[in-house]
PDB file of C-alpha atoms and ligand atoms in Angstrom:
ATOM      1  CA  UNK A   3       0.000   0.000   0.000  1.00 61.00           C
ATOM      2  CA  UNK A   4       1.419   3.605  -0.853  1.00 77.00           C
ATOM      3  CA  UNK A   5       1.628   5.890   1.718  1.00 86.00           C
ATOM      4  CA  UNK A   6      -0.734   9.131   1.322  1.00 90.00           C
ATOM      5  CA  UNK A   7       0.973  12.251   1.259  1.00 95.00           C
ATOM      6  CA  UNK A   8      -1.222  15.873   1.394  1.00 97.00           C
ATOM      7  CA  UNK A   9       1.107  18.594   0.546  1.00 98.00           C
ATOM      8  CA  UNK A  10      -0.187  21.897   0.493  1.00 98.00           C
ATOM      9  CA  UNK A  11       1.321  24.554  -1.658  1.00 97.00           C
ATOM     10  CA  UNK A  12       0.367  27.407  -3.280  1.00 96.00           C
ATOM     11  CA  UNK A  13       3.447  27.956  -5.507  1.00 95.00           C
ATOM     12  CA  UNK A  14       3.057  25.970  -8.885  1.00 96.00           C
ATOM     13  CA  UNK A  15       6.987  24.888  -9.313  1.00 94.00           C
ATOM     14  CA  UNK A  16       7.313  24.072  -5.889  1.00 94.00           C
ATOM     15  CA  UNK A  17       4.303  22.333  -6.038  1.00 95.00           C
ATOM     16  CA  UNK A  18       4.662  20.287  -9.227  1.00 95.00           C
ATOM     17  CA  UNK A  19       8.440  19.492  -8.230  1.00 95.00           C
ATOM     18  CA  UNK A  20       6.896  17.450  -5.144  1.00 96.00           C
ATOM     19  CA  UNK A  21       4.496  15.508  -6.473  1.00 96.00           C
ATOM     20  CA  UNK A  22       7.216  14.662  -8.765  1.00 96.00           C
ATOM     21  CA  UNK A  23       9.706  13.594  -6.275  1.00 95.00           C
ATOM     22  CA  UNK A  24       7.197  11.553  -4.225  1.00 95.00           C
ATOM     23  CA  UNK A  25       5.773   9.960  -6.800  1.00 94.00           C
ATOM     24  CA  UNK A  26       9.196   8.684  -8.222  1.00 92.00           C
ATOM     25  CA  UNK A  27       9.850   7.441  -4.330  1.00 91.00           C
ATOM     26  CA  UNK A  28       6.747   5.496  -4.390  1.00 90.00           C
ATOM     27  CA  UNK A  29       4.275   7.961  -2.720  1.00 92.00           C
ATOM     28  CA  UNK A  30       0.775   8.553  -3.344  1.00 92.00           C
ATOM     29  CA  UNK A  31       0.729  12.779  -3.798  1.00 95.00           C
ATOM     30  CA  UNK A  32      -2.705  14.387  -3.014  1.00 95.00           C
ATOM     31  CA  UNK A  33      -2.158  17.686  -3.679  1.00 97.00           C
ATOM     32  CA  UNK A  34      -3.648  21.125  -2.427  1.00 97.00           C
ATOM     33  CA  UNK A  35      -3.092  24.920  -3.582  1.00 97.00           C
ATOM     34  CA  UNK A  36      -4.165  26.538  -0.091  1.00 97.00           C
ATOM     35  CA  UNK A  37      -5.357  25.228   3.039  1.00 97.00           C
ATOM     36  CA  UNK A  38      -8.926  25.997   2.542  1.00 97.00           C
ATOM     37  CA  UNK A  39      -8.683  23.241   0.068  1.00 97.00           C
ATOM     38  CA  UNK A  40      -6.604  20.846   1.709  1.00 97.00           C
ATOM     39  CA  UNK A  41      -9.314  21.334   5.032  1.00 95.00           C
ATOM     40  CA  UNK A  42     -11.907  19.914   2.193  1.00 93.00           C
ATOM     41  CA  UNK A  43      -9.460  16.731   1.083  1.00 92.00           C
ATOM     42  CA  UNK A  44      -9.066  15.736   4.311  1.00 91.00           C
ATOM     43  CA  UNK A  45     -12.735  15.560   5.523  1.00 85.00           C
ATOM     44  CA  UNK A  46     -12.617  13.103   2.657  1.00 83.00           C
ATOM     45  CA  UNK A  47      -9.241  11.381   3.246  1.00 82.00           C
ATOM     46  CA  UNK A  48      -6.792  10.773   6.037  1.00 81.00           C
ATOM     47  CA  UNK A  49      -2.970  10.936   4.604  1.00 88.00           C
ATOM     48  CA  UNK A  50      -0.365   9.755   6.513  1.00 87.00           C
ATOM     49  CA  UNK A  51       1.863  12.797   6.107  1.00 94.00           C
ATOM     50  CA  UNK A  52       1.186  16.568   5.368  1.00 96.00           C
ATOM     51  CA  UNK A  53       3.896  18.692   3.434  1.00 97.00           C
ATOM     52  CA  UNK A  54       2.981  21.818   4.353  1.00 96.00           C
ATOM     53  CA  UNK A  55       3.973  25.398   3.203  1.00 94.00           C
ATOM     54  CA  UNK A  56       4.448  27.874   5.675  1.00 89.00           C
ATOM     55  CA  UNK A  57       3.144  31.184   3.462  1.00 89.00           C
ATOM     56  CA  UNK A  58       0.112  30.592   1.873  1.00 93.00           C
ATOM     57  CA  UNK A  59      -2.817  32.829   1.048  1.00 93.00           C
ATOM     58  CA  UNK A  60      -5.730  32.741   2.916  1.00 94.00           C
ATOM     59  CA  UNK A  61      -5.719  30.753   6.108  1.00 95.00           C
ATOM     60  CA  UNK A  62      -1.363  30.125   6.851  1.00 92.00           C
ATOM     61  CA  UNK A  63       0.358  26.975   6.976  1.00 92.00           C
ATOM     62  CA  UNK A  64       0.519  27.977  10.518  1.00 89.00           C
ATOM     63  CA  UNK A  65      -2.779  28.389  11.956  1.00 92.00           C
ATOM     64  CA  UNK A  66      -3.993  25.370   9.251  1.00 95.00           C
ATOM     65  CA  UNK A  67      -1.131  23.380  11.245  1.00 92.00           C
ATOM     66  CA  UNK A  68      -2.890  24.818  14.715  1.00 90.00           C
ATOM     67  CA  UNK A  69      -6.280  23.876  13.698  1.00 92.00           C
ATOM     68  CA  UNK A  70      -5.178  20.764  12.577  1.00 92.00           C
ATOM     69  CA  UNK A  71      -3.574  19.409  15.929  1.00 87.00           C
ATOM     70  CA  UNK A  72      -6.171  20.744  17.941  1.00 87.00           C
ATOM     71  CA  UNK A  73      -8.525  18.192  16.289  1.00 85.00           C
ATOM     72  CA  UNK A  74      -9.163  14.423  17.083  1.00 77.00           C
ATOM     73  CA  UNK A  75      -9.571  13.112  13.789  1.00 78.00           C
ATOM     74  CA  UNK A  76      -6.559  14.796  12.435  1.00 85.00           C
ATOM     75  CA  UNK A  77      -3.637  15.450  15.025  1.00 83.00           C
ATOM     76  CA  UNK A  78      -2.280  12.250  14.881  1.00 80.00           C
ATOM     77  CA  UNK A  79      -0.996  13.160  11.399  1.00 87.00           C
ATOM     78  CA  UNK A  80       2.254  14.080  10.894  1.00 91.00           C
ATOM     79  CA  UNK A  81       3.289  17.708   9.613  1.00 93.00           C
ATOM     80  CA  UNK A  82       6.440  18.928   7.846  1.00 92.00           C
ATOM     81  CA  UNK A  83       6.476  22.347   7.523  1.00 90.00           C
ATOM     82  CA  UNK A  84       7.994  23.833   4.032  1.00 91.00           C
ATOM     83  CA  UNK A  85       9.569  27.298   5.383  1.00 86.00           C
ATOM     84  CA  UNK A  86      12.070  29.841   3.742  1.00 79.00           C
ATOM     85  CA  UNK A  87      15.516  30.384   4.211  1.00 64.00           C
ATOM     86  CA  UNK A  88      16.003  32.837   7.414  1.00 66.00           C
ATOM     87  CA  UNK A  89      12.364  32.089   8.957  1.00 65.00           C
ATOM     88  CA  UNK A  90      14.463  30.657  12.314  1.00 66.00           C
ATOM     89  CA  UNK A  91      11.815  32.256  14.825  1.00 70.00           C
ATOM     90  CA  UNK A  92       8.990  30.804  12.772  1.00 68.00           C
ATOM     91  CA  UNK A  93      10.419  27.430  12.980  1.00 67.00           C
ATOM     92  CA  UNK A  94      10.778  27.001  16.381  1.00 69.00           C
ATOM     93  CA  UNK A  95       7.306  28.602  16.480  1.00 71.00           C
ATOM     94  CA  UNK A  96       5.927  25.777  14.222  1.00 68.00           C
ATOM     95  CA  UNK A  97       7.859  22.998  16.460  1.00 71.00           C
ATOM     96  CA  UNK A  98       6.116  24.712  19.666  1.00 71.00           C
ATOM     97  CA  UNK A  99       2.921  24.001  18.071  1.00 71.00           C
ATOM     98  CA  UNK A 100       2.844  20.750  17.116  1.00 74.00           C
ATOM     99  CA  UNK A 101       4.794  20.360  13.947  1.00 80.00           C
ATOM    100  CA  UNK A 102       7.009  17.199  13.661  1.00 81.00           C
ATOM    101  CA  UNK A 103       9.416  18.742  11.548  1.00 84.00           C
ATOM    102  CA  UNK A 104      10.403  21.075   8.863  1.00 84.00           C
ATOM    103  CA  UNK A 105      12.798  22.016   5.666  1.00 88.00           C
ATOM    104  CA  UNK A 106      13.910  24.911   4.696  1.00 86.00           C
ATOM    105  CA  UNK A 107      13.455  25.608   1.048  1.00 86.00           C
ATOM    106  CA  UNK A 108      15.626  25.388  -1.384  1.00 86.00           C
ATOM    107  CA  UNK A 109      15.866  21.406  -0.491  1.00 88.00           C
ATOM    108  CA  UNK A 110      17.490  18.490  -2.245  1.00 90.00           C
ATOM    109  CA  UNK A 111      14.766  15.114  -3.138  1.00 91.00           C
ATOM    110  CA  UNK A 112      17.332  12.978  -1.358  1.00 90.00           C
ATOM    111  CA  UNK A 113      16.697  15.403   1.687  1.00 89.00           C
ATOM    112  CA  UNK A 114      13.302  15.707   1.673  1.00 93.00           C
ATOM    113  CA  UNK A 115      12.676  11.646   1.684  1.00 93.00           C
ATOM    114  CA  UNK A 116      14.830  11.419   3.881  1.00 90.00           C
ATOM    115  CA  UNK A 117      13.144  13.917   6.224  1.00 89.00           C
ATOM    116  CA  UNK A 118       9.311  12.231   5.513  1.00 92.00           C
ATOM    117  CA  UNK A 119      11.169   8.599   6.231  1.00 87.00           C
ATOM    118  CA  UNK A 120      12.354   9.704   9.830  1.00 85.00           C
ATOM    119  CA  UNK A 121       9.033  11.876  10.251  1.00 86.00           C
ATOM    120  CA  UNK A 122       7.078   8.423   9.499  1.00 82.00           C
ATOM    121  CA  UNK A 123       9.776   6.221  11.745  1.00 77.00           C
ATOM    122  CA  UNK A 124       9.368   8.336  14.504  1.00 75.00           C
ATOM    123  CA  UNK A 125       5.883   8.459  14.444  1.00 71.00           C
ATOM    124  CA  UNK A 126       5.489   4.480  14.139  1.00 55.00           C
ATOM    125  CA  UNK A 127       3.832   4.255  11.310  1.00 46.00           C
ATOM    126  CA  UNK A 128       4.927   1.358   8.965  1.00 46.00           C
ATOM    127  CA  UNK A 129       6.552   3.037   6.254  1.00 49.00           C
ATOM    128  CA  UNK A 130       5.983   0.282   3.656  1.00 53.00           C
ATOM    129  CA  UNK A 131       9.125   1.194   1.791  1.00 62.00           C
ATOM    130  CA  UNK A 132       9.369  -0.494  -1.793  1.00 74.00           C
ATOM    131  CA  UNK A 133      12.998   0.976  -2.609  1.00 81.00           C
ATOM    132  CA  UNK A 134      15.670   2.335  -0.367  1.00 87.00           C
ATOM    133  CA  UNK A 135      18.259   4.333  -2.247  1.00 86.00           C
ATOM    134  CA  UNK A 136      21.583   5.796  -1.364  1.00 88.00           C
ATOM    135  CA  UNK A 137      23.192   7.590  -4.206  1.00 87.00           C
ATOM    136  CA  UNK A 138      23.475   4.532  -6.588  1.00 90.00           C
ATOM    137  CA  UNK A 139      22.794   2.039  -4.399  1.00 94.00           C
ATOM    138  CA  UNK A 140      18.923   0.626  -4.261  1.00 92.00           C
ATOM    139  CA  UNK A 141      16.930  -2.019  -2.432  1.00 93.00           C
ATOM    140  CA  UNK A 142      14.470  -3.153  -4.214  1.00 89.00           C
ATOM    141  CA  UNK A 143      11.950  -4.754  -2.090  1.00 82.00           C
ATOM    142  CA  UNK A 144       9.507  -5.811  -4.177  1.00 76.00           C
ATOM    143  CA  UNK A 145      11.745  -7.740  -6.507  1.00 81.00           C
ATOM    144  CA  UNK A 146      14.056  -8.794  -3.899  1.00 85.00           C
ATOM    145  CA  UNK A 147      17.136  -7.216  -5.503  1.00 93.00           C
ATOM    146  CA  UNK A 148      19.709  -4.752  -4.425  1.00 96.00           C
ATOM    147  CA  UNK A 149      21.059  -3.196  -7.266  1.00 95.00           C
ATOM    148  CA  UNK A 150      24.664  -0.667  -7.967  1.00 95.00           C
ATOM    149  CA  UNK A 151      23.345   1.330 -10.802  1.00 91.00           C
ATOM    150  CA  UNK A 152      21.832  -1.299 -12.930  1.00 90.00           C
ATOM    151  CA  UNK A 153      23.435  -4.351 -11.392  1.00 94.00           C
ATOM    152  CA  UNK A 154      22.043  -6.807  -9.421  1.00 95.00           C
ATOM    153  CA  UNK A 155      24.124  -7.499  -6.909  1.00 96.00           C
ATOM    154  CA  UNK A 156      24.509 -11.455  -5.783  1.00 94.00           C
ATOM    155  CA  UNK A 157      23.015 -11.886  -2.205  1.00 93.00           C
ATOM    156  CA  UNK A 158      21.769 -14.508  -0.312  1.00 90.00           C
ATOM    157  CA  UNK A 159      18.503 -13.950   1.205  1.00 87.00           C
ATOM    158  CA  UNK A 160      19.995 -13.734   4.543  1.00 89.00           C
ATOM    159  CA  UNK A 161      22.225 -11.343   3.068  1.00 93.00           C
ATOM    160  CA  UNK A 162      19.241  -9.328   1.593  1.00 93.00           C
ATOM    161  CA  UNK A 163      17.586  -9.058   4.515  1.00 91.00           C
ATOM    162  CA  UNK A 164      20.682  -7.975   6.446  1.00 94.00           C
ATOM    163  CA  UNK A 165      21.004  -5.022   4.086  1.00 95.00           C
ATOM    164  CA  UNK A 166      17.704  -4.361   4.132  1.00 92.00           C
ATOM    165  CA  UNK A 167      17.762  -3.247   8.213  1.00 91.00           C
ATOM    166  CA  UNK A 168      21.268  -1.737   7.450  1.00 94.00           C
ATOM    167  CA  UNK A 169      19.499   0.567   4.758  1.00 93.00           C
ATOM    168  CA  UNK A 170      16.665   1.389   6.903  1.00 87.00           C
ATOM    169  CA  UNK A 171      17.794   2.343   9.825  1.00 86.00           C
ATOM    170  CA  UNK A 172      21.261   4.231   9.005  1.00 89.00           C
ATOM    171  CA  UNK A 173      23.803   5.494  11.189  1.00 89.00           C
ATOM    172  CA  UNK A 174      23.147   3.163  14.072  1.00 86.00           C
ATOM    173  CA  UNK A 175      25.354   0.838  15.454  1.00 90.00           C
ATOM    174  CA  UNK A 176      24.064  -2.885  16.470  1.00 90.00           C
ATOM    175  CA  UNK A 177      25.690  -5.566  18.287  1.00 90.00           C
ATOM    176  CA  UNK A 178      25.487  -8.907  16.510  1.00 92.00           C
ATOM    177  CA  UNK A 179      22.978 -10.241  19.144  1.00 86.00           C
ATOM    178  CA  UNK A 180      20.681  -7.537  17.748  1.00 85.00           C
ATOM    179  CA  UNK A 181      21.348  -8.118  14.013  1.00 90.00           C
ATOM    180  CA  UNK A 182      20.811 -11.828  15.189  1.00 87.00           C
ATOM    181  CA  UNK A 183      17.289 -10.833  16.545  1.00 79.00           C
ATOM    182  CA  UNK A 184      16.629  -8.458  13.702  1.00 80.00           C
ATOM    183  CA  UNK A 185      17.839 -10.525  10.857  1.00 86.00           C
ATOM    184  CA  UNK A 186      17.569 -14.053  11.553  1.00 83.00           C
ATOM    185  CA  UNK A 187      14.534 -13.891  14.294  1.00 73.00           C
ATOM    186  CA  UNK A 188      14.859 -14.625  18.000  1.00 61.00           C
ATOM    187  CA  UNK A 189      13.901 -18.076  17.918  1.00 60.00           C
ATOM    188  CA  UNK A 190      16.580 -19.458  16.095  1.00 63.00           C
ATOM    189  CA  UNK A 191      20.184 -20.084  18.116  1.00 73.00           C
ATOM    190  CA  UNK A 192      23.116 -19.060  15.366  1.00 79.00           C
ATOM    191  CA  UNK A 193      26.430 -18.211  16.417  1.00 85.00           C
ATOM    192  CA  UNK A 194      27.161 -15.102  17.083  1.00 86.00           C
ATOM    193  CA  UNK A 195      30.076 -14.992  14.337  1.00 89.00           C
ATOM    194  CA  UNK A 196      27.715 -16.106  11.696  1.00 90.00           C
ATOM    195  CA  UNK A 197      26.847 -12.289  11.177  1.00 93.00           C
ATOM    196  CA  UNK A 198      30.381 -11.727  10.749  1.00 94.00           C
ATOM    197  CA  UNK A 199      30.608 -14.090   8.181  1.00 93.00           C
ATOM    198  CA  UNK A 200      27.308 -12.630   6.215  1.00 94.00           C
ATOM    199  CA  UNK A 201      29.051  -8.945   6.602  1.00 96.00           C
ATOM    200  CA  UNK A 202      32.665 -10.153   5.300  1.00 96.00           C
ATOM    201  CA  UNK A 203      30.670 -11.267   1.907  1.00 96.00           C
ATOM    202  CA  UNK A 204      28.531  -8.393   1.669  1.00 97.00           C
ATOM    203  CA  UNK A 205      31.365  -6.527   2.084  1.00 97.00           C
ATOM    204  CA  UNK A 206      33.183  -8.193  -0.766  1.00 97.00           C
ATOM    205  CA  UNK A 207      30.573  -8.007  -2.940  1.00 97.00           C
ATOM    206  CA  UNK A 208      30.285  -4.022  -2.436  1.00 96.00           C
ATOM    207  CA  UNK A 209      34.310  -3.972  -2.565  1.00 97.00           C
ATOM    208  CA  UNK A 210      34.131  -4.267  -6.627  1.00 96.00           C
ATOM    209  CA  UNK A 211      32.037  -0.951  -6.380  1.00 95.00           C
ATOM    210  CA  UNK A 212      33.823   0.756  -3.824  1.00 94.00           C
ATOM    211  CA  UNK A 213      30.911   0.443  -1.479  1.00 95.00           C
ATOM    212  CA  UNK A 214      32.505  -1.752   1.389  1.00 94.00           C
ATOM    213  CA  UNK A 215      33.146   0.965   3.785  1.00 94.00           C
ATOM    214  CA  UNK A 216      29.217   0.921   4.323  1.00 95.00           C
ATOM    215  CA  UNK A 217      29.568  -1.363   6.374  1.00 96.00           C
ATOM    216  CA  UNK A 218      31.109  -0.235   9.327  1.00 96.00           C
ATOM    217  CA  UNK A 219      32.856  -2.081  12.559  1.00 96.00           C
ATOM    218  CA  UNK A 220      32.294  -0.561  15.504  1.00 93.00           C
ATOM    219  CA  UNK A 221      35.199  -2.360  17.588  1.00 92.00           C
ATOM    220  CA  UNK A 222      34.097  -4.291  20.753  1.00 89.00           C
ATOM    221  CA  UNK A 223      30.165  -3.342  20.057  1.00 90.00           C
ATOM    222  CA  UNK A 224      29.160  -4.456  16.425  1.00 94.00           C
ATOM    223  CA  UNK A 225      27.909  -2.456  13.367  1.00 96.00           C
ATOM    224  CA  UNK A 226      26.612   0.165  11.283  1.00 95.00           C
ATOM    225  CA  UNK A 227      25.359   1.423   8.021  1.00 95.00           C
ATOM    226  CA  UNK A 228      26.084   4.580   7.100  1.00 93.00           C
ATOM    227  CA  UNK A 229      26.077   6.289   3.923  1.00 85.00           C
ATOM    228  CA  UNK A 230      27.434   9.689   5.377  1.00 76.00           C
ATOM    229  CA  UNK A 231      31.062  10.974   3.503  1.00 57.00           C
ATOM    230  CA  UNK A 232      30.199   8.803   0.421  1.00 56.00           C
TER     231      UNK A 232
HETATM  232 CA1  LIG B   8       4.094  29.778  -0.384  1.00 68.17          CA
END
C-alpha cells in the first residue's frame, strides 16, 4: 500500500516538483493549492503525512497546522512544515505548536525523503518502503534485488535481509545479538560470528564498487550502516 501524502502549496513549481519527487519514491501525492482546500481533502481522506507550506494565502500553513492538531480526527498526522531560508523564529514557532518537523526551502529530493522517512519512523507508522536508495545504491523490495546502478548485486537472502535493516535504519550501530534478533529472528540459536561471516561477503561483494566501507565495525560493540562521507 502507498503511503498518502497531502502537501499543500500554493506555488506551482514548488508544487509540481513534489508531487514529482514523491511519486518517483513510491508515494501517493494528493495535492492542495491553499489550506482551505486541503481542510476539504481531508474531511474526505486521512494521509499519513502533510507537506505543508508555511506562506500561503488565505488561512497560513501555521494556523492550518494549529487547527489541525487541535482536532481528534486529524492530530495524529504528521506535519512537515515547508519554510524559507532565514524564517528561524517561525520554525521554532511551528515545532512549539505541534509540527514534527520542517525544511527549509531550497531542499534536495534525497533530503526531503529522507526527512518524511524519519518523520514516518518516529511516528510508528509502517513506512511500507518499496525501494531504499543511497546515491546509486537501491533495495528493491519488491523484486528482492539490491542493485549498484543497474546491477544486481549477488546476495543470499539472509544477506538481503541484512542489508535491508542496514538501509533502513542508518547510522546506528548494532551488536550482533541484535542483528541476530533483527535478521535471523529470535527463535533461532546461530552463532554469534555467523553475522560476521554474512558482513565479510557483503562486504566483498560491495568492494568491486567501492561500497565496502558501508559497512562499518564498531570495535568491541558491532555495526553500522552509514552512507554519510560517500
Ligand atoms: Ca508559499
Amino acid at each position: 500500500m502507498k503511503l498518502k501524502i497531502l502537501v499543500v502549496e500554493d506555488e506551482q513549481a514548488i508544487r509540481e516538483m513534489l508531487e514529482m519527487i514523491l511519486e518517483k519514491e513510491g508515494f501517493e501525492a494528493i495535492i492542495a493549492e491553499t489550506a482551505e482546500q486541503a481542510l476539504e481533502i481531508l474531511s474526505e481522506t486521512i494521509p499519513d503525512l502533510i507537506l505543508l507550506d508555511w506562506m500561503l494565502p488565505g488561512i497560513s500553513g501555521i494556523e492550518l497546522e494549529k487547527k489541525l492538531k487541535k482536532s481528534d480526527s486529524y492530530n495524529a498526522i504528521p506535519i512537515i512544515l515547508l519554510t524559507a531560508r532565514g524564517e528561524e523564529e517561525d520554525k521554532i514557532k511551528g515545532l512549539e505548536t505541534g509540527a514534527d518537523d520542517y525544511i527549509t526551502k531550497p531542499f534536495s529530493p534525497r533530503e526531503l525523503i529522507a526527512r518524511i522517512k524519519a518523520v514516518v519512523r518516529r511516528t510508528n507508522k509502517s513506512l511500507s518502503v518499496e525501494r531504499i536508495v543511497f546515491g546509486n545504491l537501491q533495495l528493491d523490495v519488491e523484486q528482492h534485488q539490491i542493485r549498484v546502478g543497474d546491477e544486481p548485486l549477488d546476495v543470499s537472502p539472509t544477506e538481503f535481509r541484512l542489508m535491508q535493516f542496514f538501509m533502513s535504519n542508518p547510522d546506528k550501530v548494532y551488536s550482533r545479538n541484535q542483528l541476530l534478533d533483527q535478521v535471523w529472528g529470535r527463535n533461532i540459536y546461530i552463532d554469534e560470528r555467523t553475522v560476521d561471516v554474512h558482513i565479510r561477503r557483503l562486504r566483498k561483494i560491495l568492494a568491486k564498487y567501492q561500497l565496502d566501507e558501508l559497512i562499518q565495525t564498531v570495535r568491541g560493540f558491532g555495526y553500522r550502516f552509514s552512507f554519510s562521507g560517500k
